[in-house]
Short mmCIF file of C-alpha atoms and ligand atoms in Angstrom, two decimals:
data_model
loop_
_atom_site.label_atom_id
_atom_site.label_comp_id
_atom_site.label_asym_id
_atom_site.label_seq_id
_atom_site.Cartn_x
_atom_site.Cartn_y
_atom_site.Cartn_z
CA UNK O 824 -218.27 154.11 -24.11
CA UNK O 825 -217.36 150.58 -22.63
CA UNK O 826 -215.38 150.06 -19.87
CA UNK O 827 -212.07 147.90 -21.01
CA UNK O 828 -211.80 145.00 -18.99
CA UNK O 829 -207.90 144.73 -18.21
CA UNK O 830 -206.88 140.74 -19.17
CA UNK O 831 -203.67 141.51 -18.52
CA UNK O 832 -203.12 143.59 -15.34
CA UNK O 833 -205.63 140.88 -13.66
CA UNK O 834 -204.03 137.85 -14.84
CA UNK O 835 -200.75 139.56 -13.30
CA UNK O 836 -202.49 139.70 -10.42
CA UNK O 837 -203.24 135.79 -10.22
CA UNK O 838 -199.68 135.30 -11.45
CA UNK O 839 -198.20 137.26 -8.91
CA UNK O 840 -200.34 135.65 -6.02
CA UNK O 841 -199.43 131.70 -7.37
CA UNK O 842 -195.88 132.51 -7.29
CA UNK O 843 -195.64 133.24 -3.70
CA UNK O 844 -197.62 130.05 -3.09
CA UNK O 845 -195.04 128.28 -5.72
CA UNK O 846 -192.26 129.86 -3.04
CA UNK O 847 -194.09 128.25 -0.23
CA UNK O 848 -194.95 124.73 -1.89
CA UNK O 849 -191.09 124.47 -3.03
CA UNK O 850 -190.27 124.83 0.73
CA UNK O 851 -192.23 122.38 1.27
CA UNK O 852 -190.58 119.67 -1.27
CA UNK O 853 -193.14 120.30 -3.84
CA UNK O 854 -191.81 121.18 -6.91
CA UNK O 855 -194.77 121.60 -9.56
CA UNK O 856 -194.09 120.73 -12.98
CA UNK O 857 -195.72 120.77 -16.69
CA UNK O 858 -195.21 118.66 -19.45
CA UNK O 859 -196.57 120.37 -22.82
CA UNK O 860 -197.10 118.12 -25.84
CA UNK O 861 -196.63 120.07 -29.13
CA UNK O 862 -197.06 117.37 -32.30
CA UNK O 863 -196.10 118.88 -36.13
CA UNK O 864 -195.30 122.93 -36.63
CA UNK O 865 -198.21 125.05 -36.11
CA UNK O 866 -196.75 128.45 -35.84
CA UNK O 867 -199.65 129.70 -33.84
CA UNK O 868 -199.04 126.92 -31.39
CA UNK O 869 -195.59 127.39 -31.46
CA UNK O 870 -196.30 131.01 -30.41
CA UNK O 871 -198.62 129.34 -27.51
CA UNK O 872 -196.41 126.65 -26.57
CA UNK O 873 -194.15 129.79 -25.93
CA UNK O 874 -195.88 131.96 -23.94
CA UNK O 875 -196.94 128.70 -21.81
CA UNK O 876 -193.11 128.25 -21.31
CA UNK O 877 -192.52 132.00 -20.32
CA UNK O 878 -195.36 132.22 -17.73
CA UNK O 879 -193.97 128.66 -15.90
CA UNK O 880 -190.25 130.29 -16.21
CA UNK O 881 -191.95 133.27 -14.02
CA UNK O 882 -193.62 131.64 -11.52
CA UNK O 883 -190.67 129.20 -11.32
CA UNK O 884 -192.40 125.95 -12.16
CA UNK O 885 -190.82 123.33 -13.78
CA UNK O 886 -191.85 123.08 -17.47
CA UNK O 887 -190.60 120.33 -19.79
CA UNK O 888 -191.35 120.11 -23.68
CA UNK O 889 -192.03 117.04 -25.98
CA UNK O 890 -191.91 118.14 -29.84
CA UNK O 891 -193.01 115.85 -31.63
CA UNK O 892 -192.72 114.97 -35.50
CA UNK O 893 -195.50 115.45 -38.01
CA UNK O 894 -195.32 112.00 -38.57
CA UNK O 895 -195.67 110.76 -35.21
CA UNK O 896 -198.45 107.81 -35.05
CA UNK O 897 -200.99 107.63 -32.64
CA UNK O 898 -199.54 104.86 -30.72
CA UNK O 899 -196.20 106.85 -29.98
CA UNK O 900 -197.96 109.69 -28.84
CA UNK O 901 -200.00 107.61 -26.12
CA UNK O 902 -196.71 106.09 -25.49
CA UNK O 903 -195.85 109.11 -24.70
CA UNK O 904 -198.62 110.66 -22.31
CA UNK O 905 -198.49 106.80 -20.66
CA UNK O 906 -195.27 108.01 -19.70
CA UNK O 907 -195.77 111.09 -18.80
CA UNK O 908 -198.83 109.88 -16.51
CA UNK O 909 -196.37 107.29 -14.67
CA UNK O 910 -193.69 110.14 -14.04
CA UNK O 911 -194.30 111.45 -10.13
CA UNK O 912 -192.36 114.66 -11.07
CA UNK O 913 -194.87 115.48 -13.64
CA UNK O 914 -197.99 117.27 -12.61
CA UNK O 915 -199.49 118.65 -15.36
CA UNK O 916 -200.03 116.92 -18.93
CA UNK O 917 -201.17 119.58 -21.78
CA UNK O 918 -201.18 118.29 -25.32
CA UNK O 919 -201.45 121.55 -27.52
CA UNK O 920 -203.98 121.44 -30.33
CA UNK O 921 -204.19 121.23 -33.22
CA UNK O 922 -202.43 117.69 -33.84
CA UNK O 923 -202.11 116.67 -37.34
CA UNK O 924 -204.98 114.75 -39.32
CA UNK O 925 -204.42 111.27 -38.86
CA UNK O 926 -204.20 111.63 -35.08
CA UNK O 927 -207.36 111.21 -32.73
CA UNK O 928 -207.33 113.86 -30.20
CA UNK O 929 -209.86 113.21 -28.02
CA UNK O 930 -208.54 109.18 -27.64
CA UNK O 931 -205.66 111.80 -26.35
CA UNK O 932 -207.04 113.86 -23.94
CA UNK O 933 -208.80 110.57 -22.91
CA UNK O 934 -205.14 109.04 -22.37
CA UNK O 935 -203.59 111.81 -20.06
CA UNK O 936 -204.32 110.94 -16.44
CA UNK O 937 -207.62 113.58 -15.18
CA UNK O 938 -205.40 114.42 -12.50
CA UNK O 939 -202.75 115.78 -14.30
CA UNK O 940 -205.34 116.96 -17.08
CA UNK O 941 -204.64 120.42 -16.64
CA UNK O 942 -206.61 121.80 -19.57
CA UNK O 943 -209.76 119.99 -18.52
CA UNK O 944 -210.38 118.32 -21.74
CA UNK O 945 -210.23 114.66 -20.28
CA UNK O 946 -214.17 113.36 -20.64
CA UNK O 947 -213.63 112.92 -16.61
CA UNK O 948 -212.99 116.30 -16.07
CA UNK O 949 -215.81 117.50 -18.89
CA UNK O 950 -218.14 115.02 -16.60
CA UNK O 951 -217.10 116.61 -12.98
CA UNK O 952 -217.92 119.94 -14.74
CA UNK O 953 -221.31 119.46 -16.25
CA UNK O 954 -222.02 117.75 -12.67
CA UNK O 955 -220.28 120.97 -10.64
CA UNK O 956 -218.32 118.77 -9.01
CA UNK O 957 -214.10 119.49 -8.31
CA UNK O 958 -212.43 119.37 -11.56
CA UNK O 959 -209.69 121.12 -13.75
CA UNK O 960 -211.91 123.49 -15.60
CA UNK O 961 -210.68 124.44 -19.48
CA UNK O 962 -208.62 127.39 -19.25
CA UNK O 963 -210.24 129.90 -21.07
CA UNK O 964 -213.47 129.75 -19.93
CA UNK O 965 -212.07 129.50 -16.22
CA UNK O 966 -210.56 132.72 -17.05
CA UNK O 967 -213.69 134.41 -18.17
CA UNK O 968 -215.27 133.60 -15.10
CA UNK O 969 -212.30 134.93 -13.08
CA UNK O 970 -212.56 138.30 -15.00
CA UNK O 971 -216.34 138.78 -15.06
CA UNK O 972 -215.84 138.61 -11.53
CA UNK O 973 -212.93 140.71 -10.65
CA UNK O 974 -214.97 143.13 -12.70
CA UNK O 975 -217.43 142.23 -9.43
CA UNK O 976 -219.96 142.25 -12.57
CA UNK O 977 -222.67 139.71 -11.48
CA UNK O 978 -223.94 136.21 -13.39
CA UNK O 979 -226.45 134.93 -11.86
CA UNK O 980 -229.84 135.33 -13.62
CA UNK O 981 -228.39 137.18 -16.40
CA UNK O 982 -229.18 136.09 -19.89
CA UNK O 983 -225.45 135.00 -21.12
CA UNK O 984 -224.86 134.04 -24.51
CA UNK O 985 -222.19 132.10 -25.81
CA UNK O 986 -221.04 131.70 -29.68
CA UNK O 987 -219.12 128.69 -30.60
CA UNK O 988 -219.54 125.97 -29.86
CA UNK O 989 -216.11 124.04 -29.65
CA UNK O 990 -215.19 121.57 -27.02
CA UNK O 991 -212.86 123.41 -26.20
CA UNK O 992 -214.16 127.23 -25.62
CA UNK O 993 -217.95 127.16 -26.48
CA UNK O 994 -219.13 123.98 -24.61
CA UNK O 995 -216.93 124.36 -21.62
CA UNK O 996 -217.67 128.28 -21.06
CA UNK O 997 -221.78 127.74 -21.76
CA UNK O 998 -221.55 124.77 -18.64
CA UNK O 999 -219.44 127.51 -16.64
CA UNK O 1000 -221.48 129.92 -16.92
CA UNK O 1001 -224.49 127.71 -16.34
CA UNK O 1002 -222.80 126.65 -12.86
CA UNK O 1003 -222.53 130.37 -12.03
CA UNK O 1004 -227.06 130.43 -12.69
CA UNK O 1005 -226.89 132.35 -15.97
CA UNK O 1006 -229.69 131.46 -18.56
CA UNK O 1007 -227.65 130.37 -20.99
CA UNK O 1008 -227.79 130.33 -24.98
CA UNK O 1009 -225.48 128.49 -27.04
CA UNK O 1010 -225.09 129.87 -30.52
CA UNK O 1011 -223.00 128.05 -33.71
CA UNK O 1012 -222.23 128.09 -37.79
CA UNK O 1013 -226.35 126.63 -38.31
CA UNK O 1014 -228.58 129.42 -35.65
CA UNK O 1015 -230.77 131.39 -37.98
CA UNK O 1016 -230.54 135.03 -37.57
CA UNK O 1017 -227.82 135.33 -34.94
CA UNK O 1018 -228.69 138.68 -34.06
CA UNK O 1019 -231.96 137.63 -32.94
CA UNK O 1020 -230.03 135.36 -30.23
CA UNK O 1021 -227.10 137.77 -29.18
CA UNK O 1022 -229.25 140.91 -29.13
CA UNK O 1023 -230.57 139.56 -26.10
CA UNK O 1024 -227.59 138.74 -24.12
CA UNK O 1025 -226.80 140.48 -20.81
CA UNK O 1026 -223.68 139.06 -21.23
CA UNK O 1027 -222.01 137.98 -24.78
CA UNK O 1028 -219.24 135.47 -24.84
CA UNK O 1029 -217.57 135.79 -28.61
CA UNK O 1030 -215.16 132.65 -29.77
CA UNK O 1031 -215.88 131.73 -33.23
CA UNK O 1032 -212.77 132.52 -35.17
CA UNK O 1033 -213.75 135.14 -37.51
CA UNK O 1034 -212.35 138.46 -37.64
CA UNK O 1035 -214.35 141.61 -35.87
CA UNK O 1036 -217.53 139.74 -37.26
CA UNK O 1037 -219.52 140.95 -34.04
CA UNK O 1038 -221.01 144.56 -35.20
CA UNK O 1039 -223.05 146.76 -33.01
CA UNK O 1040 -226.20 146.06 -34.56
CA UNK O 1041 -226.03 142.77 -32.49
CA UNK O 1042 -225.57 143.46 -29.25
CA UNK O 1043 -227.78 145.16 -26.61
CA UNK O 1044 -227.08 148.30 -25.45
CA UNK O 1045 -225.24 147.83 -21.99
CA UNK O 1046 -224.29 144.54 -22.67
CA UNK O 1047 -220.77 143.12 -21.00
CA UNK O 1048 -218.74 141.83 -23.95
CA UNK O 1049 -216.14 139.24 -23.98
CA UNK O 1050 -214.40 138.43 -27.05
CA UNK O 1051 -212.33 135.26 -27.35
CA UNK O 1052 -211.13 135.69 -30.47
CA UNK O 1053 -207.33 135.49 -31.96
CA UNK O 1054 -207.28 136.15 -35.42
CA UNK O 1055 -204.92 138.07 -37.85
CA UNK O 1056 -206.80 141.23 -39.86
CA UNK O 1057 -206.83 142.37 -43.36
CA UNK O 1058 -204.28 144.81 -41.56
CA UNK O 1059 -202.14 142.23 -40.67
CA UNK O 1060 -203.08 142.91 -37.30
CA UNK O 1061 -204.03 140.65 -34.82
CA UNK O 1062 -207.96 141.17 -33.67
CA UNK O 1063 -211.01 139.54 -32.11
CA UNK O 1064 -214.39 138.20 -33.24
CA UNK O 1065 -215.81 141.27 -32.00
CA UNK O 1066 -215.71 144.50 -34.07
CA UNK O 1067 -214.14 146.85 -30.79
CA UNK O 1068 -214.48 150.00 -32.43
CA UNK O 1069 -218.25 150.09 -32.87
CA UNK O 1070 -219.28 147.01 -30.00
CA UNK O 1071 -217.34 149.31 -27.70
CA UNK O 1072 -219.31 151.78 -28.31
CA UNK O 1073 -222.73 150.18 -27.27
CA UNK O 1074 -221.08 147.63 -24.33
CA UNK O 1075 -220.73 148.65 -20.67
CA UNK O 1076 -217.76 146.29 -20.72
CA UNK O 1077 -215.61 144.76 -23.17
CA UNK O 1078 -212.92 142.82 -23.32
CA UNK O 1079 -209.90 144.22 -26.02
CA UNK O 1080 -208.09 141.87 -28.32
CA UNK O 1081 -204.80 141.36 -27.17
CA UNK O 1082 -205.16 142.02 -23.48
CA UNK O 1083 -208.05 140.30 -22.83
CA UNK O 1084 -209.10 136.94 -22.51
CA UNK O 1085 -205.37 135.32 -23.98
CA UNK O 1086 -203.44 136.13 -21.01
CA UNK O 1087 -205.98 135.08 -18.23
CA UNK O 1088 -205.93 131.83 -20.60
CA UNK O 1089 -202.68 131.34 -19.37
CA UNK O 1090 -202.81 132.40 -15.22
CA UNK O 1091 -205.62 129.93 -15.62
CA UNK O 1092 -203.16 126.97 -16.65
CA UNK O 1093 -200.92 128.39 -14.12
CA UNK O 1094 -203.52 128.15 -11.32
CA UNK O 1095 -204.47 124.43 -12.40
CA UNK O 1096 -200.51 123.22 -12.52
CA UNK O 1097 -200.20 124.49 -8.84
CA UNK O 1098 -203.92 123.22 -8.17
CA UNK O 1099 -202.39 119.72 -9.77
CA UNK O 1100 -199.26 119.86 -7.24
CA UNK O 1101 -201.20 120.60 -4.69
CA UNK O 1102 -203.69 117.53 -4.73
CA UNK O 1103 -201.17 115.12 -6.09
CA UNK O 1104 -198.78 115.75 -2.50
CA UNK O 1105 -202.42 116.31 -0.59
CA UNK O 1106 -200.36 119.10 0.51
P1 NDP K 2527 -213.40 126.28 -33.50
O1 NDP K 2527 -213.08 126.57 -34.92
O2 NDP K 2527 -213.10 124.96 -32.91
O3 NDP K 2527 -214.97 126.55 -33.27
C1 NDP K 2527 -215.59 127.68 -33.82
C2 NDP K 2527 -217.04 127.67 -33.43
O4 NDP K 2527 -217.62 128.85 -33.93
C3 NDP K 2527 -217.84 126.51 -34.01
O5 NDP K 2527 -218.74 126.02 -33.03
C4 NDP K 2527 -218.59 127.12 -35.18
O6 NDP K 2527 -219.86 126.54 -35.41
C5 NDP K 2527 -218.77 128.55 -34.69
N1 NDP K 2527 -218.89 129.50 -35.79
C6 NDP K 2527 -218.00 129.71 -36.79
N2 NDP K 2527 -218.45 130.69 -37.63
C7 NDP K 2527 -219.63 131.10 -37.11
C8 NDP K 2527 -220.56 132.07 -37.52
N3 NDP K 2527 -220.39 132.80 -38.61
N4 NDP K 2527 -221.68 132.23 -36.77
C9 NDP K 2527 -221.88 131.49 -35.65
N5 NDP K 2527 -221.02 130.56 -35.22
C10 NDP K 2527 -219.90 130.36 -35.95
O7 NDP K 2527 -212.73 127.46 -32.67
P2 NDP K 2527 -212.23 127.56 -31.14
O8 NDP K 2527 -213.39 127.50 -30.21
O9 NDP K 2527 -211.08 126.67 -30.92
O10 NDP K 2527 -211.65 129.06 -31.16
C11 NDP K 2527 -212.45 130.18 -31.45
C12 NDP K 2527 -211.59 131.41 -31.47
O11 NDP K 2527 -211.03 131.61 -30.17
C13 NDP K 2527 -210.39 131.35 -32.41
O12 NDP K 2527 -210.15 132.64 -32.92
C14 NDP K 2527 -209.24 130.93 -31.50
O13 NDP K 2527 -208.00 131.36 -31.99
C15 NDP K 2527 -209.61 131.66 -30.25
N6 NDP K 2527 -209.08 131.08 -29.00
C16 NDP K 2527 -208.58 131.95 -28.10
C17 NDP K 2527 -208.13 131.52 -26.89
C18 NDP K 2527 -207.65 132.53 -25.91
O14 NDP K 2527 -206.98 132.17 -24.97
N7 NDP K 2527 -207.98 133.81 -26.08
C19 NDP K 2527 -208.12 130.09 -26.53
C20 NDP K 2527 -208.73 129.25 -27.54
C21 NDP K 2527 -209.18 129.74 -28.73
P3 NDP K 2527 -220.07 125.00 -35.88
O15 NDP K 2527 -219.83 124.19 -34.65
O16 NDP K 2527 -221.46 124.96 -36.34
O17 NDP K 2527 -219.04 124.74 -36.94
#
């Protein structure tokens, strides 16, 4: 039986530690601050947006919103993160996806200033990444990292495999783990056979959207499991891309959906906001 990898008690963890250095920047004068974007009603992002809001409330940084209409054109909104960009009080810029049809979001992210890009999804910060040099690194896959190796569970030289391929998940996390000297595998909607592929993964890195579609049968006995995943069940319940009942059963580690990889998503943003104070006061 896997082990559970614990999302939540180690993104506490990295919570708890940024607040006291929160404490000791706001002694200094340094106040950090995000700005989150939110354009149209999404009620997943809504739900997002929220949880964003709650985490900044606990570490006491400064967190201001921007809802914007459904029929906001392109030009307002990079009106908008022009603004935001010029504002000294603002350290972080996150524009919460999805934005309605109509509007361009990468001319977006390519608007919001790389050093207050705290989601990493300016083509600046993509660059520094795929280069390993200093950069915001996307949340999630940041997170991943951070758990695989809290876990102390090792990367280098292990066959990783990631499916998805979305710029925002898939991409990011394959370059990530890359950096860290896996042999990495990128899997999407046109591989042939996808067992084949994620059969042979040391470590398996899930984020396709589709409910428990991960079954035993395709993963390798032992394998560490991490399962990006936020989808709502036939149950009504929410659950992964990963089938936990029988993967769990043929992983050494998994990751459980809640509990998992959503909340280190969000001590991730945390620990770029603070990361963004920091280098904007070269404090
Ligand atoms: P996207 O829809 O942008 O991308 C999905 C990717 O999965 C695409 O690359 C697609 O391939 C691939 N894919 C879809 N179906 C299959 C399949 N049957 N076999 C192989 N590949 C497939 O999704 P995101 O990356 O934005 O999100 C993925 C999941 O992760 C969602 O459930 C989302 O809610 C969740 N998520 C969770 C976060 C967290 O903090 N835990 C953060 C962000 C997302 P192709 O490119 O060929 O179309």
């Amino acid at each position: 039986m896997a082990k559970i990898i614990d999302g939540k008690a180690v993104s506490q963890k990295i919570k708890n530690a940024l607040k006291e250095e929160v404490k000791e920047l706001r002694k200094n004068g340094i106040i950090p601050k995000l700005a989150v974007i939110m354009v149209g009603e999404d009620p997943s992002s809504k739900i997002y947006v929220r949880n964003k809001s709650i985490a900044c409330n606990e570490l006491e940084i400064e967190y201001e919103e921007h809802i914007l209409s459904n029929d906001t054109t392109m030009k307002e909104l990079l009106e908008l993160i022009n603004r935001l960009n010029k504002d000294n009080t603002v350290n972080g810029i996150l524009l919460q996806s999805p934005i309605p049809r109509g509007l361009d979001i990468n001319e977006a992210f390519k608007a919001i200033d790389p050093k207050k890009d705290v989601d990493g999804f300016n083509p600046v910060n993509v660059g520094k990444l795929c280069l390993g040099q200093d950069s915001f690194v996307s949340c999630t896959p940041y997170g991943i990292i951070k758990l695989l190796e809290e876990y102390g569970i090792e990367i280098e030289g292990k066959d990783a495999v990631v499916v998805g391929r979305s710029n925002i998940v898939g991409k990011p996390m394959m370059q990530c783990l890359l950096n860290k000297n896996a042999t990495v595998t990128i899997c999407h909607s046109k591989t042939i056979k996808l067992e084949r592929v994620t059969k042979k993964a040391d470590i398996l890195v899930v984020a396709i959207g589709q409910p428990k579609f991960i079954k035993s049968n395709m993963v390798k006995e032992g394998a560490i499991v991490i399962d990006v995943g936020i989808n709502r069940g036939k149950d009504g319940k929410i659950c992964g891309d990963v089938d936990f009942e029988e993967v769990s059963k043929v992983a050494s580690y998994i990751t459980p959906v809640p509990g998992g990889v959503g909340p280190m998503t969000i001590a991730m943003l945390m620990n770029n906001i603070v990361k963004a104070a920091k280098d904007q006061s070269k404090y």
